[in-house]
GROMACS .gro file of C-alpha atoms in nm:
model
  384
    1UNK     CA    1   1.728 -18.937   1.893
    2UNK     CA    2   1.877 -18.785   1.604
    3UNK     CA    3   2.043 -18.424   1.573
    4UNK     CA    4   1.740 -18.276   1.421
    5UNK     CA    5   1.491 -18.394   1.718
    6UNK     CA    6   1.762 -18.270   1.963
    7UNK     CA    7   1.738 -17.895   1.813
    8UNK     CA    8   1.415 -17.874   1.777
    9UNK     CA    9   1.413 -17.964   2.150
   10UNK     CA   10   1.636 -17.758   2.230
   11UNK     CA   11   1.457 -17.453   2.029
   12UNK     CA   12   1.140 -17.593   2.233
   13UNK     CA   13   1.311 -17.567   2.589
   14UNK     CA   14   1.432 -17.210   2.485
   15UNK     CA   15   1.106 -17.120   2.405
   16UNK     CA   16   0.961 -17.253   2.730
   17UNK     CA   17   1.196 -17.033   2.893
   18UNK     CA   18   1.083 -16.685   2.740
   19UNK     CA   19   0.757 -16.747   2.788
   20UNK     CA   20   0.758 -16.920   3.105
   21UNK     CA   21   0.949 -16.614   3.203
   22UNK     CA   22   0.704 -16.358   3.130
   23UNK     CA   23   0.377 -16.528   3.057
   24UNK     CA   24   0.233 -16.569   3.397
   25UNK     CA   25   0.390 -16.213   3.516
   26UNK     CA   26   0.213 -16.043   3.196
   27UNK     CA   27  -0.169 -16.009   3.355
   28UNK     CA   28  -0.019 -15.886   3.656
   29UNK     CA   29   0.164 -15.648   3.463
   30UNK     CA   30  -0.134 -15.537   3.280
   31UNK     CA   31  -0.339 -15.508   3.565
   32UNK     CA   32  -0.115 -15.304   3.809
   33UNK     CA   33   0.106 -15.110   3.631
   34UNK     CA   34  -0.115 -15.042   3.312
   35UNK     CA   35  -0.473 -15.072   3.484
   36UNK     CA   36  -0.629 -15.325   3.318
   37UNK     CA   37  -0.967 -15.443   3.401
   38UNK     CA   38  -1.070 -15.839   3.398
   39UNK     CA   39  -1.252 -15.746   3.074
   40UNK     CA   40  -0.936 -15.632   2.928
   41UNK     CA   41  -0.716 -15.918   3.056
   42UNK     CA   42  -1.008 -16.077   2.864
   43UNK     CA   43  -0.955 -15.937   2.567
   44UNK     CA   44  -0.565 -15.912   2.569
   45UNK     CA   45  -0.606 -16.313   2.587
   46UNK     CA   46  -0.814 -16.311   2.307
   47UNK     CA   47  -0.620 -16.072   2.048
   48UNK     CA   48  -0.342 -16.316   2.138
   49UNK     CA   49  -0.503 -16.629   2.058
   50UNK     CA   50  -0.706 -16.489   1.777
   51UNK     CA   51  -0.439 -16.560   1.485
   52UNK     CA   52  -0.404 -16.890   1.627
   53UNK     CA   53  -0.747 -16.976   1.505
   54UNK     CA   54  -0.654 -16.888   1.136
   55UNK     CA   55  -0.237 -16.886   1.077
   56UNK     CA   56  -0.189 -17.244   1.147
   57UNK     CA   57  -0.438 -17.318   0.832
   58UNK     CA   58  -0.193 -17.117   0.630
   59UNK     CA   59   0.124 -17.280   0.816
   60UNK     CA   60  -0.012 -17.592   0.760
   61UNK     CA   61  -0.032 -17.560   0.384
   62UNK     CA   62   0.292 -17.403   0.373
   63UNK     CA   63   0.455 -17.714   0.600
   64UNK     CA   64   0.394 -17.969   0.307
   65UNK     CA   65   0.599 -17.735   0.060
   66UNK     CA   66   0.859 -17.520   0.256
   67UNK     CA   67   1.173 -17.615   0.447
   68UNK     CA   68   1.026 -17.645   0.823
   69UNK     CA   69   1.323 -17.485   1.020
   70UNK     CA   70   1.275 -17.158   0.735
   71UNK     CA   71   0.884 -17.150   0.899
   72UNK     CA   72   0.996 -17.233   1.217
   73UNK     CA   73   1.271 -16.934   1.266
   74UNK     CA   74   1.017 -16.675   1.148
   75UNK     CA   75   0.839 -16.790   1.427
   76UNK     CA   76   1.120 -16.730   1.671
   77UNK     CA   77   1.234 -16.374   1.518
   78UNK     CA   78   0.847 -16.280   1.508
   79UNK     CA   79   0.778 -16.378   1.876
   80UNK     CA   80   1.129 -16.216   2.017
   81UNK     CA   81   0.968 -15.901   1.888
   82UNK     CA   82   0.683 -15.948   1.981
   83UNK     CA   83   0.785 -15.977   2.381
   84UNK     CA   84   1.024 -15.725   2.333
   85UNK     CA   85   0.804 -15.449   2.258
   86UNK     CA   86   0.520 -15.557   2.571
   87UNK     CA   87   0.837 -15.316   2.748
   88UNK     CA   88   0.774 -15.040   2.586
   89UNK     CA   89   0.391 -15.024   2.586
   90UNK     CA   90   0.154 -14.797   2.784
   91UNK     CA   91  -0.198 -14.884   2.720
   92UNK     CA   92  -0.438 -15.171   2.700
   93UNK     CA   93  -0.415 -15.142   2.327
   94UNK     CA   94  -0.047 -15.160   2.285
   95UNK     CA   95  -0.046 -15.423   2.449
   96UNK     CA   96  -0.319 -15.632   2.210
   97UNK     CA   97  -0.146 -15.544   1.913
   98UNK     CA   98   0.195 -15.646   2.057
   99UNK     CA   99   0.018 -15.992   2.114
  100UNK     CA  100  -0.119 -16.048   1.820
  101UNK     CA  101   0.218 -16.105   1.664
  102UNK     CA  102   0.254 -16.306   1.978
  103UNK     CA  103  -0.027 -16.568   1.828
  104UNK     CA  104   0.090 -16.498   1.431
  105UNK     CA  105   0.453 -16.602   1.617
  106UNK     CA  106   0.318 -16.893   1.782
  107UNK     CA  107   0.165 -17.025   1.482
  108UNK     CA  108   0.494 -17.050   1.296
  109UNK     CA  109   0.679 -17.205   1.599
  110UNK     CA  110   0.437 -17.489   1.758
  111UNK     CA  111   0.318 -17.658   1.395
  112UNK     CA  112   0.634 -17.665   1.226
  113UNK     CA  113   0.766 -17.841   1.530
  114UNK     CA  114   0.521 -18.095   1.495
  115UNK     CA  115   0.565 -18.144   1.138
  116UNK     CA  116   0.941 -18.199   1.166
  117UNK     CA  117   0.929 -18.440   1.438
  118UNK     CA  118   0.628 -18.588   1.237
  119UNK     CA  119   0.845 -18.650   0.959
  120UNK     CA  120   1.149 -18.787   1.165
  121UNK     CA  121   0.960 -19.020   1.337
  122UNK     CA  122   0.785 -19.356   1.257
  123UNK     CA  123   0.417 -19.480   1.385
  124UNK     CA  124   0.562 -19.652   1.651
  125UNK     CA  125   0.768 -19.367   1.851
  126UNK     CA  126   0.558 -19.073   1.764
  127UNK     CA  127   0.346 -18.999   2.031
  128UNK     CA  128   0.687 -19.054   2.239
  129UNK     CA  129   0.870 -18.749   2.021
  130UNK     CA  130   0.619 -18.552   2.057
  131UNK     CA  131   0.579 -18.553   2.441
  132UNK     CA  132   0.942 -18.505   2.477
  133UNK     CA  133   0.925 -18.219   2.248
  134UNK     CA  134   0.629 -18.123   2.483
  135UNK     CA  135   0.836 -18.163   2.803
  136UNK     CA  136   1.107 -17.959   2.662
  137UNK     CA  137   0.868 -17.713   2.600
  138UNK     CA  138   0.739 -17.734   2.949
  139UNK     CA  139   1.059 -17.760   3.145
  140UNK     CA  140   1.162 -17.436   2.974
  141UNK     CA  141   0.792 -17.304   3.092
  142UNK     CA  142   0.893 -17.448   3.441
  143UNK     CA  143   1.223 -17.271   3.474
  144UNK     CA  144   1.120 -16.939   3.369
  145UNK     CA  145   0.896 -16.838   3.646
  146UNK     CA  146   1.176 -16.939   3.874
  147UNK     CA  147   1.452 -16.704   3.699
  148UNK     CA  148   1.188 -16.448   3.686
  149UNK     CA  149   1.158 -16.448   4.057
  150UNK     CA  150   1.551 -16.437   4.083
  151UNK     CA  151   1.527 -16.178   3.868
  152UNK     CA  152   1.191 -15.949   4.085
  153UNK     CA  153   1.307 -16.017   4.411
  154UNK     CA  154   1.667 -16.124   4.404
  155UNK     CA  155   1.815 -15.848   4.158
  156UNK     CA  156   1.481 -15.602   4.196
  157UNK     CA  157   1.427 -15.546   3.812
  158UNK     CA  158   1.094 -15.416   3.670
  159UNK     CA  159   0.850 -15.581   3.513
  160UNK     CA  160   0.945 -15.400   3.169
  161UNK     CA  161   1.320 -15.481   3.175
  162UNK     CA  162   1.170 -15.883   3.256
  163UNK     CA  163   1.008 -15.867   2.893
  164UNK     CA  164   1.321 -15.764   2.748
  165UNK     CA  165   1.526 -16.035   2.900
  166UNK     CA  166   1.301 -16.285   2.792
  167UNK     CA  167   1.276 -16.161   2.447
  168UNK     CA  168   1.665 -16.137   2.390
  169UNK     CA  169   1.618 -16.583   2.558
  170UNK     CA  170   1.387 -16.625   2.293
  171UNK     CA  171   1.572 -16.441   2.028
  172UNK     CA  172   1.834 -16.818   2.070
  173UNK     CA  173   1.564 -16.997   1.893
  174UNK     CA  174   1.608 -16.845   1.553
  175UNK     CA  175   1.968 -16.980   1.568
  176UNK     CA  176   1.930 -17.345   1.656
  177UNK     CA  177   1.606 -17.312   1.405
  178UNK     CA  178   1.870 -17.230   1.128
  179UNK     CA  179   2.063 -17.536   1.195
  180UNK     CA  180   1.797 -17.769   1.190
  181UNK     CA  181   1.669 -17.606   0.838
  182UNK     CA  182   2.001 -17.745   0.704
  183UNK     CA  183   1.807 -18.101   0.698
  184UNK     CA  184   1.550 -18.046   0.465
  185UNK     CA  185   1.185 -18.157   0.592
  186UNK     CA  186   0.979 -18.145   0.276
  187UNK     CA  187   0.851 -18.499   0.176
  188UNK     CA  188   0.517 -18.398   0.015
  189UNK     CA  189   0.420 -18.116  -0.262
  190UNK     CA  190   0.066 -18.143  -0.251
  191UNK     CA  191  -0.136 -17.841  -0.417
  192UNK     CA  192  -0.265 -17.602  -0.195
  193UNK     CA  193  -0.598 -17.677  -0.068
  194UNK     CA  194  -0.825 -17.641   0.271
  195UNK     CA  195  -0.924 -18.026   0.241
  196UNK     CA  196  -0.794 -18.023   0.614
  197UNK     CA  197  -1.082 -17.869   0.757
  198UNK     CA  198  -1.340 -18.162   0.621
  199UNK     CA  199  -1.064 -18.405   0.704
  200UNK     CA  200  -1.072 -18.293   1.058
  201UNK     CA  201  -1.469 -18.293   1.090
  202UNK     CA  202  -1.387 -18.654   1.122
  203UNK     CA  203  -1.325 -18.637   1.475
  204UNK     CA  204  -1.590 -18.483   1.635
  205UNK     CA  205  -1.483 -18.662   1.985
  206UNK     CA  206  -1.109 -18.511   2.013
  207UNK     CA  207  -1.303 -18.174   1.902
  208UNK     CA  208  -1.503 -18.153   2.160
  209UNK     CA  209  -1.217 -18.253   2.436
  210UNK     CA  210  -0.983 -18.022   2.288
  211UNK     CA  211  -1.171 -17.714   2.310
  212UNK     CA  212  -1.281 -17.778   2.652
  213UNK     CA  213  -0.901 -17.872   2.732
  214UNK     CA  214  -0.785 -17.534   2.520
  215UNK     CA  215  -1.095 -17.270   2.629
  216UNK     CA  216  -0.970 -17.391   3.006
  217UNK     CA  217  -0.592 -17.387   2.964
  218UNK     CA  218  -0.658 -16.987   2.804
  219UNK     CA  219  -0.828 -16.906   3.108
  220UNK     CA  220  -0.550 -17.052   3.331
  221UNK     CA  221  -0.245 -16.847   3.136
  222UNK     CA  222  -0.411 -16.493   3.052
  223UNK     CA  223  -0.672 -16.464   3.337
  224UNK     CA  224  -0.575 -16.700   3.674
  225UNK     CA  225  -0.243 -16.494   3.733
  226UNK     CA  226  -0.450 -16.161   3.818
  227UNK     CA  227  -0.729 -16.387   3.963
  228UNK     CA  228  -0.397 -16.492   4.211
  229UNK     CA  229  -0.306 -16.208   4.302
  230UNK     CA  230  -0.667 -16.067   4.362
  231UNK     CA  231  -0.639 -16.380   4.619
  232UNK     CA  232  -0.380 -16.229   4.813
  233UNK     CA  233  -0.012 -16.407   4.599
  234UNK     CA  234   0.233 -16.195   4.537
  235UNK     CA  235   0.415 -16.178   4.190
  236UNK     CA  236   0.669 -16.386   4.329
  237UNK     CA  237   0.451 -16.730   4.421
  238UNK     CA  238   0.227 -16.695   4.103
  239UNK     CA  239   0.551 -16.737   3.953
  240UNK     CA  240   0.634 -16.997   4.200
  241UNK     CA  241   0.275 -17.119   4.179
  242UNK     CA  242   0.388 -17.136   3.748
  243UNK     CA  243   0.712 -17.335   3.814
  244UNK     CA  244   0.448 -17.632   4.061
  245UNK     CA  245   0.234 -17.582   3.764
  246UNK     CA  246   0.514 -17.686   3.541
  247UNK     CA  247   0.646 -17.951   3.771
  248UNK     CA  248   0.290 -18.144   3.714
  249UNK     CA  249   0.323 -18.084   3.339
  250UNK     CA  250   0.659 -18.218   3.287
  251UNK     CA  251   0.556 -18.545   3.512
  252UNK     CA  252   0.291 -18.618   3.314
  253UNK     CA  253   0.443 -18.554   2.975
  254UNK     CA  254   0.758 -18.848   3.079
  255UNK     CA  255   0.501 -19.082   3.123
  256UNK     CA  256   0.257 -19.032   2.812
  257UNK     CA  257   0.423 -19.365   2.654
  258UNK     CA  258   0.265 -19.528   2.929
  259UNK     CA  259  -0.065 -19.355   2.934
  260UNK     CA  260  -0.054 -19.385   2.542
  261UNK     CA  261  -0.151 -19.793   2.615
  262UNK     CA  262  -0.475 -19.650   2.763
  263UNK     CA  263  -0.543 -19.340   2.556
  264UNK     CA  264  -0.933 -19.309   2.575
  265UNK     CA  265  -0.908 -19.402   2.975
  266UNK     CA  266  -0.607 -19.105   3.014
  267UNK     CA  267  -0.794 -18.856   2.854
  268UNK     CA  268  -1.149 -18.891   3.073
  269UNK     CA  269  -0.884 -18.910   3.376
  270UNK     CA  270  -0.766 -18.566   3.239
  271UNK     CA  271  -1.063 -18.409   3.216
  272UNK     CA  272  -1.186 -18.474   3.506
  273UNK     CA  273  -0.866 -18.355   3.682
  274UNK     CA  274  -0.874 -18.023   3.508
  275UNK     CA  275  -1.264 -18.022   3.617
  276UNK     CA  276  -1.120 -18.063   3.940
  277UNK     CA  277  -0.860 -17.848   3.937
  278UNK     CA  278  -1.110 -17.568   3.849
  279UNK     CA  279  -1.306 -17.698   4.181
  280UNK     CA  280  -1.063 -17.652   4.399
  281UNK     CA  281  -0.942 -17.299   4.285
  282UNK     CA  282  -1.286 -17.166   4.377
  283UNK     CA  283  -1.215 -17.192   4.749
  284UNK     CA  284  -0.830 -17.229   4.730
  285UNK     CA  285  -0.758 -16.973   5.002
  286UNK     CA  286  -0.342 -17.072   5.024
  287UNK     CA  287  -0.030 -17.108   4.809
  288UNK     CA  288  -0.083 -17.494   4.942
  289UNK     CA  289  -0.432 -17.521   4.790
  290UNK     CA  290  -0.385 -17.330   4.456
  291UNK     CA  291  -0.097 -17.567   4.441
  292UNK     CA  292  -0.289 -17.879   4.412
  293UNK     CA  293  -0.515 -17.663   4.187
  294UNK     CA  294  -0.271 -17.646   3.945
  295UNK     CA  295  -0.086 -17.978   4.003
  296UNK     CA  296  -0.467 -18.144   3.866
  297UNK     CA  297  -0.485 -17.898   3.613
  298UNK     CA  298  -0.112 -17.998   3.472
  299UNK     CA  299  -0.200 -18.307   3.388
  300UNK     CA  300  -0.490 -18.294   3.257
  301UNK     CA  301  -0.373 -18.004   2.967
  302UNK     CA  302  -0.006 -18.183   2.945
  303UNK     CA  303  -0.188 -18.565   2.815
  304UNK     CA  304  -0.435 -18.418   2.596
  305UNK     CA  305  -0.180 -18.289   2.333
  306UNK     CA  306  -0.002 -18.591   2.243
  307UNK     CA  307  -0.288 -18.825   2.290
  308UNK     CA  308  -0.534 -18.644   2.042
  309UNK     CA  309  -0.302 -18.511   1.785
  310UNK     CA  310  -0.198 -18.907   1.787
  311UNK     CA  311  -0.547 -18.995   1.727
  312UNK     CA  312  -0.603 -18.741   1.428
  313UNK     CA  313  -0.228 -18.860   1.238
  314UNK     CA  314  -0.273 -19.219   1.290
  315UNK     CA  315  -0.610 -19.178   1.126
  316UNK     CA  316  -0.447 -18.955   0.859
  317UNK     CA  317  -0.249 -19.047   0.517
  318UNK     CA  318   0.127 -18.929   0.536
  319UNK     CA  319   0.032 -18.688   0.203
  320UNK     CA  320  -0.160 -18.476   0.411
  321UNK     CA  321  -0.014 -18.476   0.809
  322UNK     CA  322   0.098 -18.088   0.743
  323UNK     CA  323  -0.245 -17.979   0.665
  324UNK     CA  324  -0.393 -18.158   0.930
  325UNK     CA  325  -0.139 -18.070   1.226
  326UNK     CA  326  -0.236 -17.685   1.042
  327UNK     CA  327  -0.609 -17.769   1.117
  328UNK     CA  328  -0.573 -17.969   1.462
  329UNK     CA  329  -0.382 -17.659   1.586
  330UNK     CA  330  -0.682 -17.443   1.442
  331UNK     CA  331  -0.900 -17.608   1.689
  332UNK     CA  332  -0.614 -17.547   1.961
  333UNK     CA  333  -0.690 -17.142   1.868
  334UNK     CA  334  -1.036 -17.151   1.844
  335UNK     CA  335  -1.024 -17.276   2.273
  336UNK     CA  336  -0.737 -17.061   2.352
  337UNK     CA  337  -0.952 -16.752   2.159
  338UNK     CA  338  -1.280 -16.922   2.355
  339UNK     CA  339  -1.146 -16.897   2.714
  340UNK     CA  340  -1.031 -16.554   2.791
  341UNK     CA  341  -1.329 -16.393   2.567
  342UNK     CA  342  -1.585 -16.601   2.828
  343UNK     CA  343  -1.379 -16.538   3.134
  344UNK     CA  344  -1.292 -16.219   3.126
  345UNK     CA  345  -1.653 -16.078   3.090
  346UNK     CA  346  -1.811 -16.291   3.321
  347UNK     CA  347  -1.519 -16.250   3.592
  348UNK     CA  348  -1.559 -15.863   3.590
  349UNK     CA  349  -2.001 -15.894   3.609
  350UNK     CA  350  -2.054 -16.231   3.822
  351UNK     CA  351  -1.718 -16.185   4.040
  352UNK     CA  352  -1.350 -16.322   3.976
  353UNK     CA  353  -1.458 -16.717   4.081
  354UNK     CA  354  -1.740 -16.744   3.831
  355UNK     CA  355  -1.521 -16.894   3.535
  356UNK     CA  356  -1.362 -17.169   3.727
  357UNK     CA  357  -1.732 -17.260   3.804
  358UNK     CA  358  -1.882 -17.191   3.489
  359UNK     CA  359  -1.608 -17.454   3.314
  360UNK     CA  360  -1.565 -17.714   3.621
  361UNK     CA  361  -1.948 -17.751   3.483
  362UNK     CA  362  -1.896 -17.775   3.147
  363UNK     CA  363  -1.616 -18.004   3.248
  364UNK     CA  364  -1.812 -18.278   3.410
  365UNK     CA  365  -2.045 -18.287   3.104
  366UNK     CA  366  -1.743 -18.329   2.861
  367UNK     CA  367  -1.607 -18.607   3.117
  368UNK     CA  368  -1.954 -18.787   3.111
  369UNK     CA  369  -1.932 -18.730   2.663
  370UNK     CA  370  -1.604 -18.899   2.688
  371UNK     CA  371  -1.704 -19.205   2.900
  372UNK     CA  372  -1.987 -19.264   2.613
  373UNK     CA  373  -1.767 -19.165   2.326
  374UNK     CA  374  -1.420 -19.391   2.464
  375UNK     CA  375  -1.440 -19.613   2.164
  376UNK     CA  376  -1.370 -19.327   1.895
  377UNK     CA  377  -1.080 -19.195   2.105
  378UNK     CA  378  -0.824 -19.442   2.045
  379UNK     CA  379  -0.536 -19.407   1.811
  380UNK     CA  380  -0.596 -19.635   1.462
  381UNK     CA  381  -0.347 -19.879   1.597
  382UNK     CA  382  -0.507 -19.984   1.860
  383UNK     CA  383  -0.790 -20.080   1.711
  384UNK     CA  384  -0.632 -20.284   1.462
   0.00000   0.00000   0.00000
């Protein structure tokens, strides 16, 4: 692995740390301290993944023209900021502007990452970059939840002072982003153009999965945490519950090489573990039993990334892989956006379960669509 994999890593894992560190801790937050109803967890979920449907188009063109580790440490200052000031806010609607530079942030952190290892990669140990990047990402996500518990119950700081520390974590990034912007990434200088979007109507199949896999995965970081501690779990084992929940993810993610010989078989196997994952959360009545709730549901959102965005660049000409990782991450925004603006509605009319039924539904159906559709979800070198 050479030195410019290993810091973006590295900026990955630190990353994974901030918001592993206050993402699961935020609803709670919102909830108890600032009174939030489910409707407005809903809709702080949504402002947040709202830019994400519309930035990375913009990134994306910009990723083909403009050193990667420039993009990628606006990202990092942006999203430092942006965590920062969730300490200092006092209403509902603080808190939705505060993440809505949380998704502009994201958008110029998670595609430039993609592009770089893109570029410093070749066909044949791709997918296997980008799940370690993934795990890094994820093992940072893992570890947070536990520091934050050191930090709630061990050294009995607030919720607001939490934010803070994990903003100042985050604020590491820009620096090891720097370094890696030493190594120029730019190989292509296209003109700017939205050609991306048609290009990705090509793959109607990984659509399809991925917002199922995103709308679920929304629902699961800006809604489940409150659901958990409506269920009786304190703020300590939904961050515990996080760091199981991170466990699964990081498993899965070290053997994606593997899976990768399989692809269209791993991703039906996914979906039908997040399906059941959802299941098993409507009568989860234990730490135990949310556990394996989440355990399924790692999985199944930690082998869709590196599977499909495989499937859309080996299909893709090298000219255009910014624009399309800009695009593929589009449809990653539109789920994320789709999730909490469903659940959080329907959880404060129907009752806090009704999501987790609602998509363990829609989940079978996409499970059964993938079974039919296996043949169009390989990567372009397998079927050559």
């Amino acid at each position: 692995m050479n030195r410019v994999l290993i810091l973006v890593n590295i900026t990955g894992l630190i990353i994974g740390i901030s918001y592993g560190l206050h993402g699961p801790i935020l609803p709670v937050f919102a909830k108890n301290i600032i009174g939030a109803t489910y409707s407005e967890l809903g809709l702080i979920g949504l402002t947040n993944f709202i830019p994400y449907m519309f930035i990375p188009l913009f990134v994306g063109i910009l990723l083909d023209r403009i050193n990667n580790g420039y993009l990628l440490a606006l990202g990092a200052a942006i999203n430092s900021a942006s965590i920062y000031l969730l300490s200092i806010a006092q209403s509902v609607p603080e808190i939705m502007g505060f993440r809505i530079m949380t998704g502009i942030a994201h958008a110029f952190f998670w595609p430039p990452c993609e592009s770089i290892i893109s570029n410093e990669s070749t066909e044949k140990n791709r997918v296997r970059n980008i799940s370690w990047f993934t795990m890094f990402f994820v093992i940072g996500f893992m570890v947070g939840p536990l520091l934050g518990t050191v930090f709630l119950e061990g050294l009995d700081i607030t919720y607001r002072i939490l934010f803070q520390i994990a903003a100042f974590i985050l604020a590491a990034g820009i620096i090891t982003s720097l370094v890696a912007s030493r190594k120029s990434v730019r190989n292509h200088h296209e003109g700017f153009s939205f050609s991306s979007i048609k290009e990705m109507r090509k793959f109607p199949e990984v659509i399809i999965l991925l917002i199922f896999c995103t709308s679920s995965f929304g629902i699961i970081l800006t809604i489940y945490p409150a659901f958990l501690n409506d269920k009786g779990m304190t703020a300590a084992d939904i961050l515990l519950l996080y760091f199981v929940f991170g466990i699964s993810r990081v498993a899965s993610l070290s053997l994606v090489g593997k899976f990768a010989r399989n692809t269209s078989q791993t991703l039906i196997a996914g979906t039908i573990a997040v399906s059941m994952g959802l299941a098993i959360s409507i009568f989860a009545d234990s730490i135990i039993t949310f556990g394996i709730a989440l355990v399924l549901m790692g999985f199944g959102f930690s082998i869709f990334f590196p599977l499909t965005l495989e499937i859309v660049l080996s299909k893709t000409r090298k000219g255009i892989s910014g624009k399309m990782i800009g695009a593929y991450e589009t449809i990653f925004g539109m789920g994320w956006a789709i999730g909490p603006t469903i659940g959080g509605p329907i959880s404060q009319s129907f009752g806090n379960e009704t999501p987790y039924v609602l998509f363990c539904i829609i989940g079978i159906g996409v499970a059964v669509f993938a079974i039919i559709s296996r043949n169009k979800l390989e990567p372009q070198r397998v079927l050559n």
